[in-house]
Short mmCIF file of C-alpha atoms in Angstrom, two decimals:
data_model
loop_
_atom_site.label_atom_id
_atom_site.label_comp_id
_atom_site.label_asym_id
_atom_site.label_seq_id
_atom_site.Cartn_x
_atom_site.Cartn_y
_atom_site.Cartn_z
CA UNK A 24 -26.82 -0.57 -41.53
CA UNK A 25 -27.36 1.19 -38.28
CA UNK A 26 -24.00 2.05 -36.41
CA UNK A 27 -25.47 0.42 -33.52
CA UNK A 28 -26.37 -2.90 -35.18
CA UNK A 29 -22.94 -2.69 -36.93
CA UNK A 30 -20.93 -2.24 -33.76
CA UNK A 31 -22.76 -5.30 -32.18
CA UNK A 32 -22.31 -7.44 -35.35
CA UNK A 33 -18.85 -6.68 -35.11
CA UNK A 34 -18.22 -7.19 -31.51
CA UNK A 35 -20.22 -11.25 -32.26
CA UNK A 36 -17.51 -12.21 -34.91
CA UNK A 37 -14.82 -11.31 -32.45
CA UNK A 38 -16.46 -12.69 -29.92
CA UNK A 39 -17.19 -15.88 -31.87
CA UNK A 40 -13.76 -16.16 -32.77
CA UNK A 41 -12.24 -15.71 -29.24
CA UNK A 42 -14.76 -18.34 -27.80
CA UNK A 43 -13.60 -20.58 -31.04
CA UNK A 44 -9.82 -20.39 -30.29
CA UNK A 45 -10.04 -21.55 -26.44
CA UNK A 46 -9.25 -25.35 -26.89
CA UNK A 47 -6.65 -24.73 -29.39
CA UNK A 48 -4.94 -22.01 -28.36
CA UNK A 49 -1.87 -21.11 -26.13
CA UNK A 50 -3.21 -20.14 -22.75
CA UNK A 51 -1.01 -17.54 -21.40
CA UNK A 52 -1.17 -13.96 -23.16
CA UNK A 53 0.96 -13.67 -26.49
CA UNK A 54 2.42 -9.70 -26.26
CA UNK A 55 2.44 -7.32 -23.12
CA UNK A 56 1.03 -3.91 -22.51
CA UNK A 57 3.20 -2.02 -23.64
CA UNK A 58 2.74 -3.85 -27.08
CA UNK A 59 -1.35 -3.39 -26.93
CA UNK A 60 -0.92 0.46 -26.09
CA UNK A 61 1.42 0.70 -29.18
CA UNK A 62 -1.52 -1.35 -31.31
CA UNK A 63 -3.72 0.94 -29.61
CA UNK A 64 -2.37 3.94 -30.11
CA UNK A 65 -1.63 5.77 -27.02
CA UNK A 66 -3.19 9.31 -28.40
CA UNK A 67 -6.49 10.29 -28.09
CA UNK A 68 -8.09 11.11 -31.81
CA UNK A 69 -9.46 14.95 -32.22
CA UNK A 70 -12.53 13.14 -34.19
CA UNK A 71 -14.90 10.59 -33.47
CA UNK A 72 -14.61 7.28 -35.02
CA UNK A 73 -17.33 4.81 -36.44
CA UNK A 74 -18.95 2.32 -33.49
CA UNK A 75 -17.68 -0.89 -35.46
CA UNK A 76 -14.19 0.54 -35.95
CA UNK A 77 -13.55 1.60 -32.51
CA UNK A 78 -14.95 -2.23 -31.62
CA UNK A 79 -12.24 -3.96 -34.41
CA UNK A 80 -9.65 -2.13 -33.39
CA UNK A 81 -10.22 -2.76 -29.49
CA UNK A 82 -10.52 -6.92 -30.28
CA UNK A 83 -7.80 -6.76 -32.91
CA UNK A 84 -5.33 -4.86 -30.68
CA UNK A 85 -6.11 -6.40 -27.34
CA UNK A 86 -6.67 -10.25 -28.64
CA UNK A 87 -2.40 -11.34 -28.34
CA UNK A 88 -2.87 -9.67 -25.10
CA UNK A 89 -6.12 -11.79 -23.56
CA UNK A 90 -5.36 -14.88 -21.14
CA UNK A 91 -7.89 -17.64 -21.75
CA UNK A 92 -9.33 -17.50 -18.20
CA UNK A 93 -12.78 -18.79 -20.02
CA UNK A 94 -10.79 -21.84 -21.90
CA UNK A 95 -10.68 -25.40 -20.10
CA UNK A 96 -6.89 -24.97 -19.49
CA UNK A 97 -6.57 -21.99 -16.98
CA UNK A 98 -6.02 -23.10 -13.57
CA UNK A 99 -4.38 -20.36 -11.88
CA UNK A 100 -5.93 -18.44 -9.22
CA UNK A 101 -9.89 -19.57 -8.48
CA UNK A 102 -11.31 -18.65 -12.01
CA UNK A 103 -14.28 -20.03 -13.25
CA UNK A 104 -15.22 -19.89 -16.95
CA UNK A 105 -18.67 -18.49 -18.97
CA UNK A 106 -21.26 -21.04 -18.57
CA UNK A 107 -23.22 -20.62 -22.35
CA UNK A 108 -26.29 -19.52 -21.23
CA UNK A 109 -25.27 -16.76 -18.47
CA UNK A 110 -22.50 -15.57 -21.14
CA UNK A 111 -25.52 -14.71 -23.64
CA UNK A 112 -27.77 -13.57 -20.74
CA UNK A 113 -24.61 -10.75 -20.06
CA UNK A 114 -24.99 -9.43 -23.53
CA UNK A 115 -28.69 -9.02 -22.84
CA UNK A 116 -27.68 -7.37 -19.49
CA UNK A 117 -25.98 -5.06 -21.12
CA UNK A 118 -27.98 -4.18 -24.24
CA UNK A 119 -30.83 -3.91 -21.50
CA UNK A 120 -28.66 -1.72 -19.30
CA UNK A 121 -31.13 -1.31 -15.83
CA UNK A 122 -29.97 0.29 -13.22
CA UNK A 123 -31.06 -2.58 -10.62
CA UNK A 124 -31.86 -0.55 -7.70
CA UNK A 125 -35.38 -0.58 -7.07
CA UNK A 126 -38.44 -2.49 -7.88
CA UNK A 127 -40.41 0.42 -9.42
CA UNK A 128 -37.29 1.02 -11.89
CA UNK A 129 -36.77 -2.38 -13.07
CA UNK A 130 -39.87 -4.75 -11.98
CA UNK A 131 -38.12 -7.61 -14.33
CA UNK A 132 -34.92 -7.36 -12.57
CA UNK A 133 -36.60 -7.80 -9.14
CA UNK A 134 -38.99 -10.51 -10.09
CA UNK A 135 -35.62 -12.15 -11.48
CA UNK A 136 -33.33 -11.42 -8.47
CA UNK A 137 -36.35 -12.80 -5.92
CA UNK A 138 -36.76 -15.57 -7.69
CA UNK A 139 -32.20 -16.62 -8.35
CA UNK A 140 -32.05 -15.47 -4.44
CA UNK A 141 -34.89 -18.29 -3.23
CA UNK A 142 -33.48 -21.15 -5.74
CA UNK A 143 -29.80 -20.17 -4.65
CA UNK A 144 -30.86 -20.52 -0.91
CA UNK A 145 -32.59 -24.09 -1.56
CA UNK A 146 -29.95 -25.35 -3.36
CA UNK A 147 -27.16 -23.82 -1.05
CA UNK A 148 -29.20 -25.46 1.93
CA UNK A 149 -29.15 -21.86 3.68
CA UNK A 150 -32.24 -20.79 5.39
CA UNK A 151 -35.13 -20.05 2.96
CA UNK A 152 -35.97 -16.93 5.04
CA UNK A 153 -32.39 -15.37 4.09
CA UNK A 154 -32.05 -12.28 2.32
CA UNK A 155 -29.66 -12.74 -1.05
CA UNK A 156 -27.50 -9.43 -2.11
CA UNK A 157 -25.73 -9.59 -5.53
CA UNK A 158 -22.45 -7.52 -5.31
CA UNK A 159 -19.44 -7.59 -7.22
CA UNK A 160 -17.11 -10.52 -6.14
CA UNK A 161 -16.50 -12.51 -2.73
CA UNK A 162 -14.56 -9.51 -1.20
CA UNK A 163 -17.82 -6.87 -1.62
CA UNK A 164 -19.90 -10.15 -0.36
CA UNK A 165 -18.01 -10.51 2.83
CA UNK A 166 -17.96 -7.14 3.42
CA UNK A 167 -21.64 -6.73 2.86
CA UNK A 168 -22.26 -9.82 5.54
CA UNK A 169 -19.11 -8.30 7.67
CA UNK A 170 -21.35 -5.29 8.15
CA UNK A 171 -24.53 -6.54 8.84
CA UNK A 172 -22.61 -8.62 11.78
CA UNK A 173 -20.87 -5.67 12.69
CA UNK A 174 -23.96 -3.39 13.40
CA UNK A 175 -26.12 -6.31 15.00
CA UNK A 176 -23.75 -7.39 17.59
CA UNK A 177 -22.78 -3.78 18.30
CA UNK A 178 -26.57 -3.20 18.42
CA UNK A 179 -26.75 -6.04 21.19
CA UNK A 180 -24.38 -4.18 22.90
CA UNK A 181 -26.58 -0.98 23.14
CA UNK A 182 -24.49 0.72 20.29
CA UNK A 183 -26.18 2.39 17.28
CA UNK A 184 -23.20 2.15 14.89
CA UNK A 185 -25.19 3.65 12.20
CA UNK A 186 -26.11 7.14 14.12
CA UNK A 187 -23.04 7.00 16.10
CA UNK A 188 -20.00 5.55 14.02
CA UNK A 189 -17.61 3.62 15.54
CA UNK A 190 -15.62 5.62 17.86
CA UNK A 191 -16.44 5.57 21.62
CA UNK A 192 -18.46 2.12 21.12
CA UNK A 193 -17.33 -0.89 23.18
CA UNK A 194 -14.93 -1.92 19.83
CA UNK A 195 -15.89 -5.57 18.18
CA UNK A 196 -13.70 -8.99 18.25
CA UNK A 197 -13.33 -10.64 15.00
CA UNK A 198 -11.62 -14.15 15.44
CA UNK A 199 -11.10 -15.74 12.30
CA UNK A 200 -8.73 -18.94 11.26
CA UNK A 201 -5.02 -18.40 10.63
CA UNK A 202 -5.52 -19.77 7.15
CA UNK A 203 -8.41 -17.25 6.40
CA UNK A 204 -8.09 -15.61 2.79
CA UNK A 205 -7.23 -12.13 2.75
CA UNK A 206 -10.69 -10.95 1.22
CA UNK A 207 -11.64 -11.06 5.40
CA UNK A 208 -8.64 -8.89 6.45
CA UNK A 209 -9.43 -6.39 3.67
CA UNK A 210 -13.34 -6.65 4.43
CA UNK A 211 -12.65 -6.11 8.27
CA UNK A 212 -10.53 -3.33 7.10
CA UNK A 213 -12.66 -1.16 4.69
CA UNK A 214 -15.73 -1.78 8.54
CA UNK A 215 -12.89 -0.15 10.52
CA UNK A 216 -12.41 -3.06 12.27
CA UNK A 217 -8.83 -4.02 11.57
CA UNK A 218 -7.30 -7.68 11.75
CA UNK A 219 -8.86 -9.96 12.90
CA UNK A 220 -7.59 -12.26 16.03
CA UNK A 221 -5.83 -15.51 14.17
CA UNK A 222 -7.04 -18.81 15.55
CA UNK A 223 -4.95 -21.96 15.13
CA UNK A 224 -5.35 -24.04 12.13
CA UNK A 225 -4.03 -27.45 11.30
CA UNK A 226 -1.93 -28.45 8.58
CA UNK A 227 -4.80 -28.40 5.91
CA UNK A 228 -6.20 -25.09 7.20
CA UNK A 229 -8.69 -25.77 8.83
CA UNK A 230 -9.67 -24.41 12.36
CA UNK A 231 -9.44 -26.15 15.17
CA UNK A 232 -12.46 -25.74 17.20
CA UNK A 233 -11.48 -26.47 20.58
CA UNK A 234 -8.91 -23.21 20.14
CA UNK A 235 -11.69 -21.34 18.72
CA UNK A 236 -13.66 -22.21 22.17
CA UNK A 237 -10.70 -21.04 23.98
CA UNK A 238 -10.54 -17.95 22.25
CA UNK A 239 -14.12 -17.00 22.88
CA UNK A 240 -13.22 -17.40 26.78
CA UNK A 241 -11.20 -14.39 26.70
CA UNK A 242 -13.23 -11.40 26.29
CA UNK A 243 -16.59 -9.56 27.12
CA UNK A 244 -17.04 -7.67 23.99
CA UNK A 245 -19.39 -7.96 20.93
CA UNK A 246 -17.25 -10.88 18.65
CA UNK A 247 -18.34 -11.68 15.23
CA UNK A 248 -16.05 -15.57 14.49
CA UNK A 249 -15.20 -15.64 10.45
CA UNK A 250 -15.37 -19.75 9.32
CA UNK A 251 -13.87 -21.02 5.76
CA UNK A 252 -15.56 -23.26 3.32
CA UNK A 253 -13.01 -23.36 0.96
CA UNK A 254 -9.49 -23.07 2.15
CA UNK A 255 -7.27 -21.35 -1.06
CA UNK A 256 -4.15 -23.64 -1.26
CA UNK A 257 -5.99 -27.18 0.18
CA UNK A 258 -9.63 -26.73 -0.21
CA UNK A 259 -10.18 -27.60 3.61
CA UNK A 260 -13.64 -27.18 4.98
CA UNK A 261 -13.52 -25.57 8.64
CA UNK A 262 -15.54 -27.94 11.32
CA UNK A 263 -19.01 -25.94 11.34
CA UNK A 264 -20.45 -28.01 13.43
CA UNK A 265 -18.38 -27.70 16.56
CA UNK A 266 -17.41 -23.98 15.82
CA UNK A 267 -20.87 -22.73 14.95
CA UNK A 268 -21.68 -24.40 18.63
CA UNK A 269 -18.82 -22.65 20.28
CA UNK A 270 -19.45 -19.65 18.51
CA UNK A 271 -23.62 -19.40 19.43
CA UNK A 272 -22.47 -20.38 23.34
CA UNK A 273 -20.48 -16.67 23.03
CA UNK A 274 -23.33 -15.00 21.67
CA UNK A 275 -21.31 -14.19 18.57
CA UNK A 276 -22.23 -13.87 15.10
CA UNK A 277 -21.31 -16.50 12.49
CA UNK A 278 -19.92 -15.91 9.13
CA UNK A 279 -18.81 -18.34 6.56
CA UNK A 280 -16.06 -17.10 3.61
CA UNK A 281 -17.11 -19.52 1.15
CA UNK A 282 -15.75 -18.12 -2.16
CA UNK A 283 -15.69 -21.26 -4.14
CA UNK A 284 -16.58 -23.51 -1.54
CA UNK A 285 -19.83 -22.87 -0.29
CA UNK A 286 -21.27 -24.82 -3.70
CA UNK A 287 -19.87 -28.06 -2.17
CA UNK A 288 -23.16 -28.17 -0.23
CA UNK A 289 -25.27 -28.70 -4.13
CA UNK A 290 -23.15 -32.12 -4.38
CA UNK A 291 -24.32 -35.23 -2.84
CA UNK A 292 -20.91 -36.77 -2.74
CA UNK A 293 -19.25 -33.18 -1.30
CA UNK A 294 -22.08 -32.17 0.89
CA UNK A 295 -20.92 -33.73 4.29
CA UNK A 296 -18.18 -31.14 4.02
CA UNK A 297 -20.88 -28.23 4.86
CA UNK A 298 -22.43 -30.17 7.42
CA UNK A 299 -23.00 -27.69 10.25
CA UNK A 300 -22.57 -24.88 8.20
CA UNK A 301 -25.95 -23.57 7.93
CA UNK A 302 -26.21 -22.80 11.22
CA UNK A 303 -24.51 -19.38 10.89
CA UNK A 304 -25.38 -15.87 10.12
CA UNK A 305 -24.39 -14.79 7.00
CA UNK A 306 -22.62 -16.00 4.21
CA UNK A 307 -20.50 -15.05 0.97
CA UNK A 308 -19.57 -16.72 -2.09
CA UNK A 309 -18.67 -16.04 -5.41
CA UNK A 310 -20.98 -17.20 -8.87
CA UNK A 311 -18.23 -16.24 -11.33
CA UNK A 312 -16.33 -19.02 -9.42
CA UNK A 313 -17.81 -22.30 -9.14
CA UNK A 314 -20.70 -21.41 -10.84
CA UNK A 315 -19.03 -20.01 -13.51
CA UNK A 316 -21.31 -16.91 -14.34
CA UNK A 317 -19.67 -13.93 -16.15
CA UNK A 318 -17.63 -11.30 -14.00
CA UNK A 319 -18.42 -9.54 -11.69
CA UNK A 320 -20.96 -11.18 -9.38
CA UNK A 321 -20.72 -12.27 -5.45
CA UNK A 322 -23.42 -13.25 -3.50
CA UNK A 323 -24.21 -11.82 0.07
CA UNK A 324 -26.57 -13.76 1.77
CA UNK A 325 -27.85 -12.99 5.36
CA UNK A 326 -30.03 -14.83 7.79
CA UNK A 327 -31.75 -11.75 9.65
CA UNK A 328 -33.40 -10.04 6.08
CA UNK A 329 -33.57 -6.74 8.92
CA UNK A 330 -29.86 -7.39 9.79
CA UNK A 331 -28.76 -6.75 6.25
CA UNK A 332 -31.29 -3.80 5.72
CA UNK A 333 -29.77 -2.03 8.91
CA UNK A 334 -26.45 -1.97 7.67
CA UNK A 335 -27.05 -1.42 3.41
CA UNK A 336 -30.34 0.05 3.18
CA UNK A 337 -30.40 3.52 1.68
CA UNK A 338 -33.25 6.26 1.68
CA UNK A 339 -33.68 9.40 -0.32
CA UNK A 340 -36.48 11.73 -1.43
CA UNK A 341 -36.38 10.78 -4.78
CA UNK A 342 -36.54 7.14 -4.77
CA UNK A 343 -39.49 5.11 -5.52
CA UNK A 344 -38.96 2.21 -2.55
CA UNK A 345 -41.22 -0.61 -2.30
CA UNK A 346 -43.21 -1.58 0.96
CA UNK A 347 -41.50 -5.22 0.97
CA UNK A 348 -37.92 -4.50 -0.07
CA UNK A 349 -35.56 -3.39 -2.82
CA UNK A 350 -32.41 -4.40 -4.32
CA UNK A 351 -30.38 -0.94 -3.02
CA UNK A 352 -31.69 -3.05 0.52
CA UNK A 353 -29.15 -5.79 0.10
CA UNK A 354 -25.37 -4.47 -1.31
CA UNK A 355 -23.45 -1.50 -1.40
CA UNK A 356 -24.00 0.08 -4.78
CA UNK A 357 -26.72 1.79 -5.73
CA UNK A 358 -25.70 1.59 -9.29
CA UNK A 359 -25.42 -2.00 -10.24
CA UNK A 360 -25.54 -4.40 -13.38
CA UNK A 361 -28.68 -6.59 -13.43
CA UNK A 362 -26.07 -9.66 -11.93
CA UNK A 363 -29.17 -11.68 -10.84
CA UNK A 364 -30.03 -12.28 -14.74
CA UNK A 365 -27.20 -13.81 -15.55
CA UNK A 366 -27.12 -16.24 -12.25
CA UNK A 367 -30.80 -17.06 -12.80
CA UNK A 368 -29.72 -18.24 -16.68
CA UNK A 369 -26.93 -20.29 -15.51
CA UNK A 370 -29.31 -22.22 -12.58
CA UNK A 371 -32.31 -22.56 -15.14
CA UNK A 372 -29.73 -23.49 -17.80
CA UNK A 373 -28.12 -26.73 -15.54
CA UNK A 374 -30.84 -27.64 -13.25
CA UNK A 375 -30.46 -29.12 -9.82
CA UNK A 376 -28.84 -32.13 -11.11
CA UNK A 377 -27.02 -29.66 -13.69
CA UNK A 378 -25.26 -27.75 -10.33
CA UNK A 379 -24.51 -30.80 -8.86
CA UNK A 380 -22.75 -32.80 -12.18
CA UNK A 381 -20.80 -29.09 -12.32
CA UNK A 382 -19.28 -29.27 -8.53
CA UNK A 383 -18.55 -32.77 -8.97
CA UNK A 384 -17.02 -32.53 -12.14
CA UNK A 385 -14.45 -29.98 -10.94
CA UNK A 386 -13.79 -32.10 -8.25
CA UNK A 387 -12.91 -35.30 -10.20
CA UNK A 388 -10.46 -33.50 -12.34
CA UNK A 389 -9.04 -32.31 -8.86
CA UNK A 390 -8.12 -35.84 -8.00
CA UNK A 391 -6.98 -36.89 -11.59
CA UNK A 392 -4.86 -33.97 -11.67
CA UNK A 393 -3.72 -35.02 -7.90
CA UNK A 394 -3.23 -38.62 -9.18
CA UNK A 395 -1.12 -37.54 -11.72
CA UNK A 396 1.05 -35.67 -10.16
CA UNK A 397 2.04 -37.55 -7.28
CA UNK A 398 3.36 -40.19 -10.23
CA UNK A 399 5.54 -37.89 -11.54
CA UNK A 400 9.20 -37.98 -10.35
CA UNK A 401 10.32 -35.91 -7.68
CA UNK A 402 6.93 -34.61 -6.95
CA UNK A 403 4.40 -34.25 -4.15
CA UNK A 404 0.91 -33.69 -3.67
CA UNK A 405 0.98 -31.86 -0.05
CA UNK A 406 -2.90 -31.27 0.54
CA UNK A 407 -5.82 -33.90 0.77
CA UNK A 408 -8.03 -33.62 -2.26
CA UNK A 409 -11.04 -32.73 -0.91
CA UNK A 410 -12.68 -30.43 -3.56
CA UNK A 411 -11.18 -28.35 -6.51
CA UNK A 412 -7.82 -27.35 -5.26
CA UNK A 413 -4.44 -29.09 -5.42
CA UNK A 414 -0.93 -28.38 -3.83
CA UNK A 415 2.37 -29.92 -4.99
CA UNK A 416 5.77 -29.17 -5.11
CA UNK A 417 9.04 -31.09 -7.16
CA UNK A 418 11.53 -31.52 -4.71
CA UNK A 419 12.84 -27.99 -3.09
CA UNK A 420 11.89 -24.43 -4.07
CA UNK A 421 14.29 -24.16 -6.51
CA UNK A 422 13.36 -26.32 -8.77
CA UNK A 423 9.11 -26.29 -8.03
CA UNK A 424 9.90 -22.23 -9.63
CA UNK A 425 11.50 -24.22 -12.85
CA UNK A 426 8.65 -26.29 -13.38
CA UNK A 427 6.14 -23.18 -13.12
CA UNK A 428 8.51 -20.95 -15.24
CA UNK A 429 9.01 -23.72 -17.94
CA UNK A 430 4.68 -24.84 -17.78
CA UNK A 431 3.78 -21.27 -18.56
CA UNK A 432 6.54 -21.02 -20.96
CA UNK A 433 5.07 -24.34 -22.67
CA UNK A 434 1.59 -22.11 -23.15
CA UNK A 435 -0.58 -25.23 -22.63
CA UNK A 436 -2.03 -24.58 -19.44
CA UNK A 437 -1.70 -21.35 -16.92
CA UNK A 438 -1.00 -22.65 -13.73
CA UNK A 439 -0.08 -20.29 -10.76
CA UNK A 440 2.50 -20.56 -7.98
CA UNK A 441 2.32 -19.54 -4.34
CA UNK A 442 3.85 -20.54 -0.96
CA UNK A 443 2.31 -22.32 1.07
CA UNK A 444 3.63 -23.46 4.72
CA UNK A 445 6.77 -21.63 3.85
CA UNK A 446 7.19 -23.86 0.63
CA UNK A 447 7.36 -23.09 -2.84
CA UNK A 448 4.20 -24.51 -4.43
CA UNK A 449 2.42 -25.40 -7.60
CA UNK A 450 -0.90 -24.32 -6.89
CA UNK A 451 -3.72 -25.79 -9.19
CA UNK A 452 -7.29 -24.86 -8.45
CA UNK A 453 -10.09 -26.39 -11.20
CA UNK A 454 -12.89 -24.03 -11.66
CA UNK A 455 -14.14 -24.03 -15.32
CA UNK A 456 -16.91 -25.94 -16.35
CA UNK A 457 -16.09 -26.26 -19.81
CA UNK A 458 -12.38 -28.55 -18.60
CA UNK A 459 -12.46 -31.67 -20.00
CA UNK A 460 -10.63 -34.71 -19.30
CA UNK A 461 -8.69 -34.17 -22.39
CA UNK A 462 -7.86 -30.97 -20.78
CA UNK A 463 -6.53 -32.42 -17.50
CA UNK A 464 -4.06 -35.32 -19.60
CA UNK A 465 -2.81 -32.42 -21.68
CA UNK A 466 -2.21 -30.49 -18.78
CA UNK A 467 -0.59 -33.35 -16.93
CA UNK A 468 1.46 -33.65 -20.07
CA UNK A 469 2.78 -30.11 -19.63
CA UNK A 470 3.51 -30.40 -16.16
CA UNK A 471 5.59 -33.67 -16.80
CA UNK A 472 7.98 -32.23 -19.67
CA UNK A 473 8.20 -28.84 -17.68
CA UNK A 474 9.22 -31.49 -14.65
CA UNK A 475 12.18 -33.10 -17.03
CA UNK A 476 9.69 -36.18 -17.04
CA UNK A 477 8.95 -37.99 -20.29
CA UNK A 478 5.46 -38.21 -20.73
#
């Protein structure tokens, strides 16, 4: 057999395998690093090995060391799963292995990538003009959008940030709400722009729009205002409407972190919470989250197509560029994975209706998981349910640690702390299309003998 086609047959029975143990098996990781690196072996060999031998020894060593992020059990974090189709897209991706950068490298790539950018748009209810950038995760998305907001309103202001840098421009506000996620601080910093100026939240996270107003009253530079659809610990939408008002009267540019929550705008029953939100600027999300693509892939997507040209387009002598636009237009890399083919799988694979039964499905195990909490003793659910993410804690800090130590202890479910208002929290966010409501009672079950609460 060819070493090639052996490696690859060997790689599908692990990966069969792997995908085969998720609803079985424990969820947390079995051995630590320092156990795969023994496994491993630590030395490089002086002589090469066969393909499929390197690939059986990589699954065989790493497998007690994998989490089952993909499995219908992990909640921790905001991690979405593999939807089928988009998981065997990737393997194509990579057995194809273009270099997405330009329309006269890969034509298929950027017939693919035009055509996931314009159904993402319609389904997203974003402007159908908008330009769509594929990057690696939420953070590279809001920077991408960060930028292009950056050099427009310093362009405004008679400043050509891209010949002349930053210093000795008229400097740039960036307002943002005090519950932002730090993906926008570490955005801001990698533009040179630093923190941003915190505007009050309430209790859920959301900004309040009449301190946003007030805000934008007290200054006479270029301002760029950062909104949340999605916040991390409650799931709070910010008001759009009203702030996306406040924000045009101030001649600023809108953006909208919406990491996991920008998809509530696919669901008929979730929708109202986006209302106002497509009247920003740009936009960033994540498809390995809610719409539970492989990793890595964010989406970048940009009113002004020129906007996001200006501040990521890239030129050089020995590129073939294309009279209406590239890829290497849109994102940061020039080297990328074809991360359009995989999002284009998963939206022909579900459908409109598909998209919509996935956002809505997350959410309903969101409110059993809410319901079921808030019934056990001692416990309290401290957010309002609005989409995937749920907050409780069991009493006092002390004890909301125990029930986390003891639940990942248990193996059934991962399940993530944090703190939250200055409170210990357990912090459950439900991102996996492949959850079940088996999943969520088993779960629940978990969280109730980890709580000292018989089931």
């Amino acid at each position: 057999m060819d070493p090639r086609e052996a490696a690859l047959r060997k790689a599908y029975d692990h990966a069969v395998r792997w995908l085969a143990s998720l609803p079985d098996r424990r969820v947390p990781a079995r051995a630590d690093a320092d156990a795969i690196v023994r496994a491993l072996g630590p030395d490089l060999p002086d002589g090469p090995g066969t393909p499929a031998e390197v690939v059986d020894l990589l699954a065989t060593a790493c497998e007690p060391g994998l989490t089952a992020f993909p499995g219908g059990r992990f909640f921790g974090f905001v991690v979405g799963g593999t939807e089928p189709a988009a998981l065997a897209t990737d393997w194509l991706v990579s057995a194809w292995d273009q270099n997405c950068v330009m329309r006269a490298a890969s034509p298929a790539y950027a017939a693919v990538e035009d055509i996931a950018g314009a159904w993402l748009l319609d389904l997203l209810g974003l402007p159908r003009d908008g330009s769509v950038g594929f990057t690696t995760g939420a953070t590279t998305a809001n920077f991408t959008c960060l930028a292009a907001g950056r050099d427009e309103v310093l362009r405004r202001a008679g400043w050509d940030v891209a010949r002349d840098g930053l210093q000795g421009g008229p400097g740039v506000r960036v307002l943002a709400g005090a519950s932002r996620h730090m993906a926008v601080d570490l955005a801001l910093r990698y533009l040179g722009l630093g923190s941003p100026e915190p505007v009050a939240a309430d209790d859920q996270g959301r900004m309040q729009a009449g301190a946003l107003r007030q805000a934008l009253a007290g200054g006479a530079r270029p301002v760029i205002v950062v909104l949340q659809a999605g916040d991390i610990h409650s799931g709070a939408f910010d008001p759009f409407t009203e702030s996306v008002r406040a924000a045009r009267e101030a001649g600023a540019w809108v953006h909208v972190d919406g990491a996991f929550g920008l998809w509530a705008a696919v669901s008929p029953r979730h929708a109202h919470l986006m209302a106002g939100c497509a009247g920003a600027d740009s936009w960033a999300t994540a498809a390995h989250k809610t719409l539970n693509v492989p990793y890595d892939c964010g989406l970048a997507i940009v009113r002004d197509p020129s906007a996001l040209r200006a501040a990521m387009g890239e030129r050089g002598d020995y590129l073939i560029q294309h009279e209406h636009g590239d890829p290497i237009d849109k994102v940061p890399e020039l080297s990328r994975r074809g991360r359009a083919f995989t999002v284009w799988a998963a939206l022909r694979s579900l459908g409109r209706s598909g998209v919509a039964d996935l956002v809505e499905r997350l959410c309903r195990h969101a409110a059993s998981f809410a319901a079921g909490i808030a019934a056990v003793e001692g416990a309290t659910v401290l957010n309002d349910v609005v989409f995937t993410q749920v907050c409780a804690e069991f009493g006092d800090d002390e004890r909301t640690d125990r029930v986390l130590a003891r639940l990942l202890d248990d193996g059934t479910a991962w399940i993530s702390g944090s703190t939250w208002h200055g409170r210990r929290v357990m912090r459950i966010s439900v991102s996996n299309w492949s959850t079940t409501e088996d999943d969520v009672r088993r779960t629940l079950d978990a969280i109730r003998r980890a709580a000292g609460t018989p089931a």
